[in-house]
mmCIF file of C-alpha atoms in Angstrom:
data_model
loop_
_atom_site.group_PDB
_atom_site.id
_atom_site.type_symbol
_atom_site.label_atom_id
_atom_site.label_comp_id
_atom_site.label_asym_id
_atom_site.label_seq_id
_atom_site.Cartn_x
_atom_site.Cartn_y
_atom_site.Cartn_z
ATOM 1 C CA MET A 249 275.687 -129.274 64.452
ATOM 2 C CA LYS A 250 278.897 -130.227 66.229
ATOM 3 C CA ILE A 251 282.427 -128.874 65.944
ATOM 4 C CA ASN A 252 283.667 -132.068 64.233
ATOM 5 C CA ASP A 253 281.155 -131.405 61.435
ATOM 6 C CA ILE A 254 282.236 -127.772 61.117
ATOM 7 C CA LEU A 255 286.036 -128.089 61.042
ATOM 8 C CA PRO A 256 286.197 -129.766 57.595
ATOM 9 C CA LEU A 257 283.846 -127.096 56.188
ATOM 10 C CA ILE A 258 285.891 -124.184 57.444
ATOM 11 C CA LYS A 259 289.178 -125.810 56.443
ATOM 12 C CA LYS A 260 287.855 -126.178 52.901
ATOM 13 C CA ASN A 261 286.583 -122.580 52.746
ATOM 14 C CA LEU A 262 289.482 -120.746 54.384
ATOM 15 C CA SER A 263 293.126 -120.088 53.579
ATOM 16 C CA LYS A 264 295.656 -121.991 55.687
ATOM 17 C CA GLU A 265 296.415 -118.851 57.726
ATOM 18 C CA ARG A 266 292.746 -118.034 58.302
ATOM 19 C CA TYR A 267 291.984 -121.639 59.278
ATOM 20 C CA GLU A 268 294.838 -121.605 61.815
ATOM 21 C CA HIS A 269 293.533 -118.280 63.146
ATOM 22 C CA SER A 270 290.081 -119.864 63.542
ATOM 23 C CA LEU A 271 291.558 -122.784 65.487
ATOM 24 C CA ARG A 272 293.309 -120.333 67.832
ATOM 25 C CA VAL A 273 290.075 -118.379 68.291
ATOM 26 C CA ILE A 274 288.238 -121.622 69.130
ATOM 27 C CA GLU A 275 290.801 -122.525 71.795
ATOM 28 C CA THR A 276 290.894 -119.005 73.241
ATOM 29 C CA ALA A 277 287.097 -118.841 73.315
ATOM 30 C CA LYS A 278 286.812 -122.231 75.015
ATOM 31 C CA LYS A 279 289.228 -121.109 77.751
ATOM 32 C CA LEU A 280 287.246 -117.918 78.320
ATOM 33 C CA ALA A 281 283.988 -119.877 78.336
ATOM 34 C CA GLU A 282 285.367 -122.198 81.016
ATOM 35 C CA ILE A 283 286.550 -119.294 83.168
ATOM 36 C CA HIS A 284 283.248 -117.423 82.895
ATOM 37 C CA ARG A 285 280.959 -120.477 82.880
ATOM 38 C CA VAL A 286 279.552 -119.768 79.420
ATOM 39 C CA ASP A 287 278.062 -122.499 77.194
ATOM 40 C CA ILE A 288 281.182 -124.037 75.622
ATOM 41 C CA ASP A 289 279.339 -125.811 72.795
ATOM 42 C CA LYS A 290 277.763 -122.569 71.556
ATOM 43 C CA VAL A 291 281.015 -120.649 71.949
ATOM 44 C CA GLU A 292 282.956 -123.347 70.119
ATOM 45 C CA LEU A 293 280.479 -123.432 67.226
ATOM 46 C CA ALA A 294 280.312 -119.644 66.858
ATOM 47 C CA SER A 295 284.069 -119.201 67.069
ATOM 48 C CA ALA A 296 284.601 -121.960 64.490
ATOM 49 C CA LEU A 297 282.246 -120.212 62.065
ATOM 50 C CA HIS A 298 283.143 -116.603 62.855
ATOM 51 C CA ASP A 299 285.332 -116.202 59.747
ATOM 52 C CA TYR A 300 283.646 -118.788 57.531
ATOM 53 C CA SER A 301 283.115 -116.242 54.719
ATOM 54 C CA LYS A 302 286.275 -114.203 55.340
ATOM 55 C CA CYS A 303 288.134 -115.524 52.275
ATOM 56 C CA GLU A 304 285.299 -114.916 49.828
ATOM 57 C CA GLU A 305 285.830 -112.317 47.100
ATOM 58 C CA GLU A 306 284.441 -108.838 47.709
ATOM 59 C CA THR A 307 282.137 -109.131 44.689
ATOM 60 C CA TYR A 308 280.732 -112.431 46.003
ATOM 61 C CA LEU A 309 280.055 -110.973 49.462
ATOM 62 C CA LYS A 310 278.405 -107.878 48.002
ATOM 63 C CA GLN A 311 276.185 -109.929 45.718
ATOM 64 C CA TYR A 312 275.318 -112.344 48.548
ATOM 65 C CA ILE A 313 274.219 -109.422 50.717
ATOM 66 C CA ILE A 314 272.062 -108.067 47.895
ATOM 67 C CA ASP A 315 270.623 -111.438 46.830
ATOM 68 C CA HIS A 316 269.727 -112.496 50.378
ATOM 69 C CA ASN A 317 268.434 -109.080 51.455
ATOM 70 C CA ILE A 318 270.942 -108.815 54.301
ATOM 71 C CA ASP A 319 271.133 -105.307 55.793
ATOM 72 C CA SER A 320 271.984 -103.420 52.584
ATOM 73 C CA ASP A 321 273.202 -100.467 54.676
ATOM 74 C CA LEU A 322 276.177 -102.672 55.516
ATOM 75 C CA LEU A 323 277.487 -102.051 51.983
ATOM 76 C CA ASN A 324 278.122 -98.424 52.983
ATOM 77 C CA TYR A 325 280.809 -99.570 55.410
ATOM 78 C CA ASN A 326 284.186 -101.258 55.118
ATOM 79 C CA LYS A 327 284.083 -104.555 53.221
ATOM 80 C CA GLU A 328 285.942 -106.192 56.118
ATOM 81 C CA LEU A 329 282.626 -106.155 57.993
ATOM 82 C CA TRP A 330 280.628 -107.982 55.319
ATOM 83 C CA HIS A 331 281.910 -111.518 55.936
ATOM 84 C CA SER A 332 280.439 -111.700 59.437
ATOM 85 C CA HIS A 333 276.876 -111.011 58.294
ATOM 86 C CA VAL A 334 277.223 -113.367 55.336
ATOM 87 C CA GLY A 335 278.686 -116.048 57.609
ATOM 88 C CA ALA A 336 275.805 -115.758 60.083
ATOM 89 C CA HIS A 337 273.250 -115.979 57.260
ATOM 90 C CA TYR A 338 275.024 -119.029 55.839
ATOM 91 C CA ALA A 339 275.150 -120.675 59.280
ATOM 92 C CA GLN A 340 271.434 -120.143 59.763
ATOM 93 C CA PHE A 341 270.036 -120.947 56.340
ATOM 94 C CA THR A 342 272.541 -123.496 55.012
ATOM 95 C CA LEU A 343 273.822 -125.217 58.138
ATOM 96 C CA GLY A 344 270.528 -124.940 60.023
ATOM 97 C CA ILE A 345 271.928 -123.242 63.119
ATOM 98 C CA SER A 346 269.038 -121.570 64.899
ATOM 99 C CA ASP A 347 270.461 -120.474 68.239
ATOM 100 C CA HIS A 348 270.152 -116.691 68.420
ATOM 101 C CA SER A 349 273.289 -116.153 70.538
ATOM 102 C CA THR A 350 275.452 -118.326 68.291
ATOM 103 C CA LEU A 351 274.278 -116.496 65.181
ATOM 104 C CA ASN A 352 274.781 -113.079 66.802
ATOM 105 C CA ALA A 353 278.276 -114.061 67.923
ATOM 106 C CA ILE A 354 279.155 -114.796 64.290
ATOM 107 C CA LYS A 355 277.363 -111.733 62.937
ATOM 108 C CA TYR A 356 278.833 -109.186 65.359
ATOM 109 C CA HIS A 357 282.317 -110.552 66.016
ATOM 110 C CA THR A 358 283.905 -107.719 64.015
ATOM 111 C CA THR A 359 281.817 -104.771 65.202
ATOM 112 C CA GLY A 360 280.263 -105.743 68.483
ATOM 113 C CA ARG A 361 276.775 -104.487 69.260
ATOM 114 C CA ALA A 362 274.845 -103.042 72.163
ATOM 115 C CA HIS A 363 273.591 -105.603 74.676
ATOM 116 C CA MET A 364 275.979 -108.416 73.716
ATOM 117 C CA ASP A 365 275.362 -111.585 75.699
ATOM 118 C CA GLU A 366 278.191 -113.658 77.145
ATOM 119 C CA ILE A 367 278.528 -115.919 74.085
ATOM 120 C CA GLU A 368 278.863 -112.873 71.835
ATOM 121 C CA LEU A 369 281.358 -111.265 74.215
ATOM 122 C CA VAL A 370 283.518 -114.385 74.406
ATOM 123 C CA VAL A 371 283.757 -114.762 70.614
ATOM 124 C CA PHE A 372 284.299 -111.007 70.086
ATOM 125 C CA ILE A 373 287.103 -110.965 72.647
ATOM 126 C CA ALA A 374 288.680 -114.287 71.601
ATOM 127 C CA ASP A 375 288.951 -113.085 68.003
ATOM 128 C CA PHE A 376 290.817 -109.993 69.190
ATOM 129 C CA ILE A 377 293.146 -111.618 71.745
ATOM 130 C CA GLU A 378 293.996 -114.982 70.158
ATOM 131 C CA PRO A 379 297.687 -115.787 70.747
ATOM 132 C CA ALA A 380 299.036 -114.732 67.333
ATOM 133 C CA ARG A 381 297.688 -111.178 67.634
ATOM 134 C CA LYS A 382 300.447 -108.638 68.170
ATOM 135 C CA ILE A 383 298.652 -105.425 69.086
ATOM 136 C CA PRO A 384 300.009 -102.784 71.485
ATOM 137 C CA GLY A 385 298.453 -103.314 74.922
ATOM 138 C CA ILE A 386 297.047 -106.749 74.073
ATOM 139 C CA ASP A 387 298.404 -108.382 77.218
ATOM 140 C CA ILE A 388 296.361 -106.011 79.370
ATOM 141 C CA ILE A 389 293.234 -107.007 77.434
ATOM 142 C CA ARG A 390 294.147 -110.711 77.692
ATOM 143 C CA ASP A 391 294.512 -110.400 81.461
ATOM 144 C CA MET A 392 291.238 -108.494 81.783
ATOM 145 C CA ALA A 393 289.411 -111.089 79.662
ATOM 146 C CA LYS A 394 290.084 -113.646 82.392
ATOM 147 C CA LYS A 395 288.471 -111.365 84.983
ATOM 148 C CA ASP A 396 285.685 -109.374 83.334
ATOM 149 C CA LEU A 397 284.247 -109.852 79.819
ATOM 150 C CA HIS A 398 282.538 -106.453 79.719
ATOM 151 C CA GLU A 399 285.670 -104.597 80.774
ATOM 152 C CA ALA A 400 287.800 -106.563 78.268
ATOM 153 C CA ALA A 401 285.381 -105.693 75.453
ATOM 154 C CA LEU A 402 285.478 -102.041 76.531
ATOM 155 C CA LEU A 403 289.292 -102.112 76.365
ATOM 156 C CA ILE A 404 289.057 -103.506 72.823
ATOM 157 C CA PHE A 405 286.853 -100.604 71.778
ATOM 158 C CA LYS A 406 289.173 -98.136 73.505
ATOM 159 C CA ALA A 407 292.026 -99.573 71.418
ATOM 160 C CA SER A 408 290.227 -99.968 68.104
ATOM 161 C CA LEU A 409 288.124 -96.786 67.904
ATOM 162 C CA PRO A 410 291.108 -94.372 68.056
ATOM 163 C CA TYR A 411 292.858 -96.521 65.448
ATOM 164 C CA LEU A 412 289.861 -96.322 63.095
ATOM 165 C CA ILE A 413 289.609 -92.575 63.684
ATOM 166 C CA SER A 414 293.331 -92.129 62.937
ATOM 167 C CA LEU A 415 292.701 -93.794 59.559
ATOM 168 C CA GLU A 416 289.727 -91.486 58.989
ATOM 169 C CA ALA A 417 287.646 -94.625 58.526
ATOM 170 C CA ILE A 418 283.875 -94.549 58.649
ATOM 171 C CA VAL A 419 282.944 -96.221 61.930
ATOM 172 C CA TYR A 420 280.056 -98.677 61.818
ATOM 173 C CA PRO A 421 277.235 -97.312 64.033
ATOM 174 C CA GLY A 422 276.838 -100.636 65.853
ATOM 175 C CA THR A 423 280.410 -100.293 67.097
ATOM 176 C CA ILE A 424 279.679 -96.902 68.643
ATOM 177 C CA GLU A 425 276.456 -98.301 70.131
ATOM 178 C CA ALA A 426 278.394 -101.239 71.604
ATOM 179 C CA TYR A 427 280.954 -98.903 73.178
ATOM 180 C CA ASN A 428 278.221 -96.645 74.589
ATOM 181 C CA ASP A 429 276.367 -99.651 75.996
ATOM 182 C CA LEU A 430 279.476 -100.883 77.809
ATOM 183 C CA ILE A 431 280.105 -97.404 79.222
ATOM 184 C CA LYS A 432 276.510 -97.303 80.510
ATOM 185 C CA LEU A 433 276.955 -100.715 82.105
ATOM 186 C CA LYS A 434 280.072 -99.459 83.808
ATOM 187 C CA GLY A 435 278.243 -96.401 85.107
ATOM 188 C CA ASP A 436 280.519 -93.792 83.576
ATOM 189 C CA LYS A 437 280.898 -90.582 85.563
ATOM 190 C CA TYR A 438 279.907 -88.490 82.510
ATOM 191 C CA LEU A 439 276.346 -89.815 82.376
#
């Protein structure tokens, strides 16, 4: 499936704001893919579909997860995480996308996961740093993303985990695992 086939689908399924966000993520991801010599077609496809289910109603997402036997434990965590798993399932079983990295990039773009490959890292980072995002310290992450994908992802976790903790939010275990994995890759002095 090519990007020209996907754009009309996502435009139809998303709000105007979410569609524009997706277009910015696509462009940001393509730039990062060029810099880091990552497969642009896979990155483009995954970033186009990363929020495909974002505008669905909470009840629809919950029922979809139940009906399609998608990690039911996910329902114990913030509903903002649900759309990524539903979107990956839809991409695989409705659109026929079979590439493991593309599907994982869609599925884990909100939480990250341990052992992310470069396609997953690019989409995860692009979603966070796209030009309309106004987050304290974002320019440092944007600069790092041009140099080192692992370090940029680590900076995202260093920014987002304290925020989630300040809200007393339940943190998805895969997010902690992703952070720990990046620290291990870095060779943290506390290991």
